[in-house]
Amino acid sequence: MRSRLPLATTNGNAVHGRLDESGYYHCYSDGDSVVSHGSDALTGYETLDSPPHYDFYANTEVWGRRKRFRPSLYQLHANPEDDAKPPLYEDGQAGGEDSSAEDEEEEQKEPLPEPTRFGWVQGVMIRCMLNIWGVILYLRLPWITAQAGIGLTWVIIVLSSCITGITGLSTSAIATNGKVKGGGTYFLISRSLGPELGGSIGLIFAFANAVAVAMHTVGFAETVTDIMRENGAVMVDRTNDIRIIGIITVTCLLGISLAGMAWESKAQVVFFLVIMVSFASYIVGTIIPASPQKQSKGFFSYKADIFAANFVPCWRGRGGSFFGMFSIFFPSATGILAGANISGDLRNPTLAIPRGTLMAIFWTTISYIIITATIGACVVRDASGSLNDTLSPSSSSQDCVGLACQYGWDFTECINNNTCSYGISNYYQAMGMVSAFSPLITAGIFGATLSSALACLVSAPKVFQCLCKDKLYPFIGFFGKGYGKNDEPLRSYLLAYIIAVCFILIAELNTIAPIISNFFLCSYSLINFSCFHASVTNSPGWRPSFRYYSKWLSLLGAVCCVVIMFLLTWWAALIAFGVIFVLLGYTLYKKPAVNWGSSVQASSYNIALNQCIGLNHVEDHVKNYRPQCLVLTGPPSSRPALVDLANSFTKNLSLMICANVVTACPSSAVVERRSNKTHVTWLNQRMVKSFYRGVVAEELRSGVNMLLQGAGLGRIKPNVLFMGFKTDWQTDSPQNADSYIGILHDAFDQLYGVCMLRMRERLDVFHPSSSHVNAAFDGGPESINISAAPSLIQTSIISAASIESTPQPSTVFKKKQGKKTIDVYWLSDDGGLTLLLPYLLTRRKRWSRCKVRVFVGGEADKKEKQREEMLALIKKFRLGFHDVEVIPDICQSPQPANVNQFDSMISRFRLDTNVKPDSDPVPPRQQVEPWMISEQDLERNKSKTLRQIRLNEAIQDFSREAALIVITMPVGRRGGCPSTLYLAWLDVLSRDLKAPVLLVRGNQENVLTFYCQ
């Protein structure tokens, strides 16, 4: 037996735990470690790694045992003696004594009662068949057969079934691509296409189902009213009788629904049996020899001649056409989503929805074909219904019109006068007349209408409940509350009941029915498009277990549904699309905070990737130059002014990346801080169109170097480095100052342009939790050596809640500037970046009223000539700058007081020239400390130093009231200008100025051109 070594330690001591009932790993008392024992048997060694298990991927827990968790990557590879406590699990679960105690209490609780769940037969197939079968089956299918003939009626049936079948295949594919919850059609579309289309369809589909309750109930009430009138029973009048019966009926259906899904499902089974008995009665009636009464109404049992005559079309009336009959029949093929709409009540939705839906489509299609063939083979198109219209032996058969003449009946008079009341062209109750017992057909009509109404009354609240819980639209969350073990949406049931009652009171739904059909078709179209879209995006997450679908068939089904919408009722189709676009626009505007991994997200990635790759074939051209900014913000919320100014240059124009260098040793907590999502949240709330990129590095300069070389993608990569001025360089350590200037040199080495912002008020907005603000970017001493304070790392993560609750700080760059000036000191030609940035700024609304003044150096005796030459050059760039000033005394000596101030500024960094002659030889101090300034350095750069001092004096004279001052940044030669001397130049050039100062240096390549090619 091998020895067992502790796999986790805390402060050097082994921590022992207990084996949980799962048998896979220990859970330690401090909640920080997990040890797998299930992997012993697989590997032969005790290891923290655990074998694959269902619990690692599930979001729910099984009653009676603890949920197993996968150990985090940090736990697998970190030093066991490290006393830092990273997040326990990769999925964000936290452990501890409190959570362990809570888990034990939960294990002792009784399990929740198991809700009622249905299989694929009772839950999907029967429900779909009942919803597909309706009044049209009994009252309109024989009439359609008479109009279109048996052959074209079969075409209509098959075409309708193909569309619903394709939709069924698409539904099956989507339903088997992951675990399906409640919400039915809305859930399928929203989780596939995203909340924008899913939400709009969900709201429309729920409303359409609620109105469909009224439509089916009114159909039932009309049949009952007609039966009552035939027997002389009238309550008020026909319209009010329909209202009374309809309200009573829908109230009874609501009671069945509120009783629970179990009772509702039992009622559906009863309706199904009634319909099957009515079918049996009809089939038996076609076989029984026809009585004289039935023969007078056109029924002669099976005759080949009748079948042949009825096989061809005989169009009659204004709507007599193929598409006219198709528009009437197609609503009877809908209802295939009745099972999917109660997906939350199915035992296994991924199995039940495909199998039940496709079987329902198959059997209903067979039933339609059989009824069409049998009714067309037994009943002639026209009959009088009079027993006196028999063909007497003395009558001439040549004068007899119609197929009935061969069977001893003469309906010539009513055929010629178009007054025949019977036959499948005139009598809607032909199935009842053919049936062996006609009341069973009436019962079938009742069963079909009531079952459809009940299915819609259940579907609408279930869909609406899921929509309410997702909180995509305001004021509807009240209806999402569920009750009981089945989470029944009682409030949604009452809402659907009220809507149904309101439409029942109309008692005439001929104008509403086309809209309902169009809403259903719109749902079918989006389901097919969802399947197609998910397939063409090639997302690795699209892995449906149902394989019998085709993306091209789904696309065909989507197009066909849209075409049929306009063929049925074009104005209703326009209304449906109008409502969808309004809801779509609202959702796009609100941008709900949901992430369902939709195919739209995958498509966005594909489009962006293809466009980025396509840019590889596009050569750079100066006309298309855009300043793409890498902004060294640290956490973006700590430097809002720097973010706002860079955003003014890049918004809707070019790339902006907010960069954060976390100077610490790599660890789980540091990585979390680097990639904290709250930074992106802050940028989005500030409406800044920028990416965020964080890196972990041991020092600031190396981290920035990573960003300079690695930020961006292909040709979409930064070309301008934005940073804040280091105001504390005199008091900070000289190593940090040298590192700061080293970043500038690194940027120039990478051919970056550089922009440096200095403001009278500091750039940093210090939050209590932002203690890791990057040193050397306008930071103070308190932000240095973060890696030496690991406790700060633990507290530096800003929660999303705190970001949302913190008011957005206002900066000068977020305010309207009015009629001020932007003063540009274009002292050295850097390729034109110094001019381009102010031009881009004036295109923003806040800066549009500002006048740009360009200042250049010159000679006093040639001042006017140099001004005209510079103005002519700037006009060729078409920037709209018309104010050019020449500063002739820029090369004069500055005031002695300012020179003395500069000397005192660098005195701390000057080399001591008093060297003892007997001292041991040591390396020159500048090699060890390159920031030190020698007398040779000062003498070599004397003219440049005096120029910066004098330029600051001129800027204070000319730009006291400017809104922004843009200055060409001087460049310090590497090896010839110490870093502290270079910093002193930048400091003295931009100090004591009221307006923000932006120091700009391009990469010496043209970014402006006056050519057209």
PDB file of C-alpha atoms in Angstrom, residues 420-533:
ATOM      1  CA  CYS A 420     -78.301  23.126 -55.366  1.00  0.00           C
ATOM      2  CA  SER A 421     -78.126  23.052 -51.581  1.00  0.00           C
ATOM      3  CA  TYR A 422     -76.230  19.796 -51.212  1.00  0.00           C
ATOM      4  CA  GLY A 423     -73.185  18.092 -52.622  1.00  0.00           C
ATOM      5  CA  ILE A 424     -69.612  18.814 -51.550  1.00  0.00           C
ATOM      6  CA  SER A 425     -69.612  22.101 -53.493  1.00  0.00           C
ATOM      7  CA  ASN A 426     -72.558  23.498 -51.555  1.00  0.00           C
ATOM      8  CA  TYR A 427     -73.003  21.654 -48.261  1.00  0.00           C
ATOM      9  CA  TYR A 428     -70.362  22.313 -45.580  1.00  0.00           C
ATOM     10  CA  GLN A 429     -71.724  19.505 -43.367  1.00  0.00           C
ATOM     11  CA  ALA A 430     -70.977  16.828 -45.965  1.00  0.00           C
ATOM     12  CA  MET A 431     -68.893  14.769 -43.497  1.00  0.00           C
ATOM     13  CA  GLY A 432     -71.812  14.722 -41.042  1.00  0.00           C
ATOM     14  CA  MET A 433     -74.162  13.653 -43.828  1.00  0.00           C
ATOM     15  CA  VAL A 434     -71.836  10.810 -44.894  1.00  0.00           C
ATOM     16  CA  SER A 435     -71.169   9.672 -41.323  1.00  0.00           C
ATOM     17  CA  ALA A 436     -72.845   6.601 -39.935  1.00  0.00           C
ATOM     18  CA  PHE A 437     -74.028   8.670 -36.957  1.00  0.00           C
ATOM     19  CA  SER A 438     -73.971  12.418 -37.650  1.00  0.00           C
ATOM     20  CA  PRO A 439     -73.980  13.570 -33.983  1.00  0.00           C
ATOM     21  CA  LEU A 440     -70.517  12.018 -33.674  1.00  0.00           C
ATOM     22  CA  ILE A 441     -69.247  14.450 -36.342  1.00  0.00           C
ATOM     23  CA  THR A 442     -70.766  17.287 -34.340  1.00  0.00           C
ATOM     24  CA  ALA A 443     -68.970  15.902 -31.301  1.00  0.00           C
ATOM     25  CA  GLY A 444     -65.773  15.800 -33.366  1.00  0.00           C
ATOM     26  CA  ILE A 445     -66.234  19.471 -34.277  1.00  0.00           C
ATOM     27  CA  PHE A 446     -66.686  20.241 -30.583  1.00  0.00           C
ATOM     28  CA  GLY A 447     -63.599  18.212 -29.694  1.00  0.00           C
ATOM     29  CA  ALA A 448     -61.466  19.858 -32.385  1.00  0.00           C
ATOM     30  CA  THR A 449     -62.464  23.408 -31.491  1.00  0.00           C
ATOM     31  CA  LEU A 450     -62.282  22.948 -27.708  1.00  0.00           C
ATOM     32  CA  SER A 451     -58.971  21.069 -27.839  1.00  0.00           C
ATOM     33  CA  SER A 452     -57.427  23.790 -30.012  1.00  0.00           C
ATOM     34  CA  ALA A 453     -58.766  26.479 -27.707  1.00  0.00           C
ATOM     35  CA  LEU A 454     -57.428  24.637 -24.654  1.00  0.00           C
ATOM     36  CA  ALA A 455     -54.012  24.110 -26.242  1.00  0.00           C
ATOM     37  CA  CYS A 456     -53.752  27.812 -27.089  1.00  0.00           C
ATOM     38  CA  LEU A 457     -54.951  28.778 -23.609  1.00  0.00           C
ATOM     39  CA  VAL A 458     -52.093  26.744 -22.145  1.00  0.00           C
ATOM     40  CA  SER A 459     -49.471  27.794 -24.696  1.00  0.00           C
ATOM     41  CA  ALA A 460     -49.966  31.560 -24.414  1.00  0.00           C
ATOM     42  CA  PRO A 461     -49.292  31.843 -20.643  1.00  0.00           C
ATOM     43  CA  LYS A 462     -46.330  29.430 -20.783  1.00  0.00           C
ATOM     44  CA  VAL A 463     -44.642  31.434 -23.531  1.00  0.00           C
ATOM     45  CA  PHE A 464     -45.487  34.755 -21.895  1.00  0.00           C
ATOM     46  CA  GLN A 465     -44.167  33.591 -18.516  1.00  0.00           C
ATOM     47  CA  CYS A 466     -40.755  32.799 -19.981  1.00  0.00           C
ATOM     48  CA  LEU A 467     -40.717  36.168 -21.738  1.00  0.00           C
ATOM     49  CA  CYS A 468     -41.576  37.952 -18.480  1.00  0.00           C
ATOM     50  CA  LYS A 469     -38.800  36.204 -16.571  1.00  0.00           C
ATOM     51  CA  ASP A 470     -36.222  37.338 -19.128  1.00  0.00           C
ATOM     52  CA  LYS A 471     -37.216  40.992 -18.462  1.00  0.00           C
ATOM     53  CA  LEU A 472     -36.790  42.120 -22.053  1.00  0.00           C
ATOM     54  CA  TYR A 473     -39.745  44.523 -21.919  1.00  0.00           C
ATOM     55  CA  PRO A 474     -40.954  46.799 -19.100  1.00  0.00           C
ATOM     56  CA  PHE A 475     -44.158  46.425 -17.048  1.00  0.00           C
ATOM     57  CA  ILE A 476     -44.680  42.709 -17.770  1.00  0.00           C
ATOM     58  CA  GLY A 477     -42.583  41.130 -15.004  1.00  0.00           C
ATOM     59  CA  PHE A 478     -45.683  40.939 -12.775  1.00  0.00           C
ATOM     60  CA  PHE A 479     -47.132  38.168 -14.952  1.00  0.00           C
ATOM     61  CA  GLY A 480     -44.033  35.948 -14.771  1.00  0.00           C
ATOM     62  CA  LYS A 481     -44.595  34.638 -11.229  1.00  0.00           C
ATOM     63  CA  GLY A 482     -45.243  30.889 -11.043  1.00  0.00           C
ATOM     64  CA  TYR A 483     -47.180  28.892  -8.480  1.00  0.00           C
ATOM     65  CA  GLY A 484     -47.133  25.273  -7.353  1.00  0.00           C
ATOM     66  CA  LYS A 485     -44.840  22.411  -8.206  1.00  0.00           C
ATOM     67  CA  ASN A 486     -45.334  22.990 -11.938  1.00  0.00           C
ATOM     68  CA  ASP A 487     -44.578  26.710 -11.644  1.00  0.00           C
ATOM     69  CA  GLU A 488     -47.963  27.492 -13.169  1.00  0.00           C
ATOM     70  CA  PRO A 489     -48.258  31.104 -14.444  1.00  0.00           C
ATOM     71  CA  LEU A 490     -51.673  31.836 -12.919  1.00  0.00           C
ATOM     72  CA  ARG A 491     -51.405  35.575 -13.554  1.00  0.00           C
ATOM     73  CA  SER A 492     -50.600  34.920 -17.204  1.00  0.00           C
ATOM     74  CA  TYR A 493     -53.575  32.552 -17.410  1.00  0.00           C
ATOM     75  CA  LEU A 494     -55.864  35.345 -16.205  1.00  0.00           C
ATOM     76  CA  LEU A 495     -54.336  37.791 -18.696  1.00  0.00           C
ATOM     77  CA  ALA A 496     -54.857  35.342 -21.575  1.00  0.00           C
ATOM     78  CA  TYR A 497     -58.434  34.776 -20.360  1.00  0.00           C
ATOM     79  CA  ILE A 498     -59.162  38.530 -20.366  1.00  0.00           C
ATOM     80  CA  ILE A 499     -57.748  38.926 -23.890  1.00  0.00           C
ATOM     81  CA  ALA A 500     -59.796  35.954 -25.113  1.00  0.00           C
ATOM     82  CA  VAL A 501     -63.007  37.331 -23.547  1.00  0.00           C
ATOM     83  CA  CYS A 502     -62.443  40.720 -25.178  1.00  0.00           C
ATOM     84  CA  PHE A 503     -62.212  39.139 -28.626  1.00  0.00           C
ATOM     85  CA  ILE A 504     -65.095  36.750 -27.949  1.00  0.00           C
ATOM     86  CA  LEU A 505     -67.321  39.789 -27.339  1.00  0.00           C
ATOM     87  CA  ILE A 506     -66.682  40.833 -30.947  1.00  0.00           C
ATOM     88  CA  ALA A 507     -68.285  37.533 -32.043  1.00  0.00           C
ATOM     89  CA  GLU A 508     -66.918  38.059 -35.559  1.00  0.00           C
ATOM     90  CA  LEU A 509     -63.270  37.202 -36.126  1.00  0.00           C
ATOM     91  CA  ASN A 510     -63.085  37.087 -39.913  1.00  0.00           C
ATOM     92  CA  THR A 511     -60.679  40.032 -39.914  1.00  0.00           C
ATOM     93  CA  ILE A 512     -58.660  38.795 -36.922  1.00  0.00           C
ATOM     94  CA  ALA A 513     -58.098  35.223 -38.136  1.00  0.00           C
ATOM     95  CA  PRO A 514     -55.730  36.207 -41.008  1.00  0.00           C
ATOM     96  CA  ILE A 515     -53.580  38.210 -38.590  1.00  0.00           C
ATOM     97  CA  ILE A 516     -53.324  35.206 -36.264  1.00  0.00           C
ATOM     98  CA  SER A 517     -52.348  32.938 -39.146  1.00  0.00           C
ATOM     99  CA  ASN A 518     -49.732  35.471 -40.229  1.00  0.00           C
ATOM    100  CA  PHE A 519     -48.290  35.656 -36.728  1.00  0.00           C
ATOM    101  CA  PHE A 520     -47.987  31.862 -36.643  1.00  0.00           C
ATOM    102  CA  LEU A 521     -46.383  31.828 -40.071  1.00  0.00           C
ATOM    103  CA  CYS A 522     -43.975  34.532 -38.956  1.00  0.00           C
ATOM    104  CA  SER A 523     -42.950  32.304 -36.065  1.00  0.00           C
ATOM    105  CA  TYR A 524     -42.431  29.364 -38.431  1.00  0.00           C
ATOM    106  CA  SER A 525     -40.348  31.531 -40.733  1.00  0.00           C
ATOM    107  CA  LEU A 526     -38.070  32.625 -37.889  1.00  0.00           C
ATOM    108  CA  ILE A 527     -37.685  29.085 -36.591  1.00  0.00           C
ATOM    109  CA  ASN A 528     -36.540  27.950 -40.027  1.00  0.00           C
ATOM    110  CA  PHE A 529     -34.255  30.951 -40.332  1.00  0.00           C
ATOM    111  CA  SER A 530     -32.862  30.248 -36.853  1.00  0.00           C
ATOM    112  CA  CYS A 531     -31.874  26.742 -37.920  1.00  0.00           C
ATOM    113  CA  PHE A 532     -30.346  28.021 -41.176  1.00  0.00           C
ATOM    114  CA  HIS A 533     -28.497  30.851 -39.464  1.00  0.00           C
TER     115      HIS A 533
END
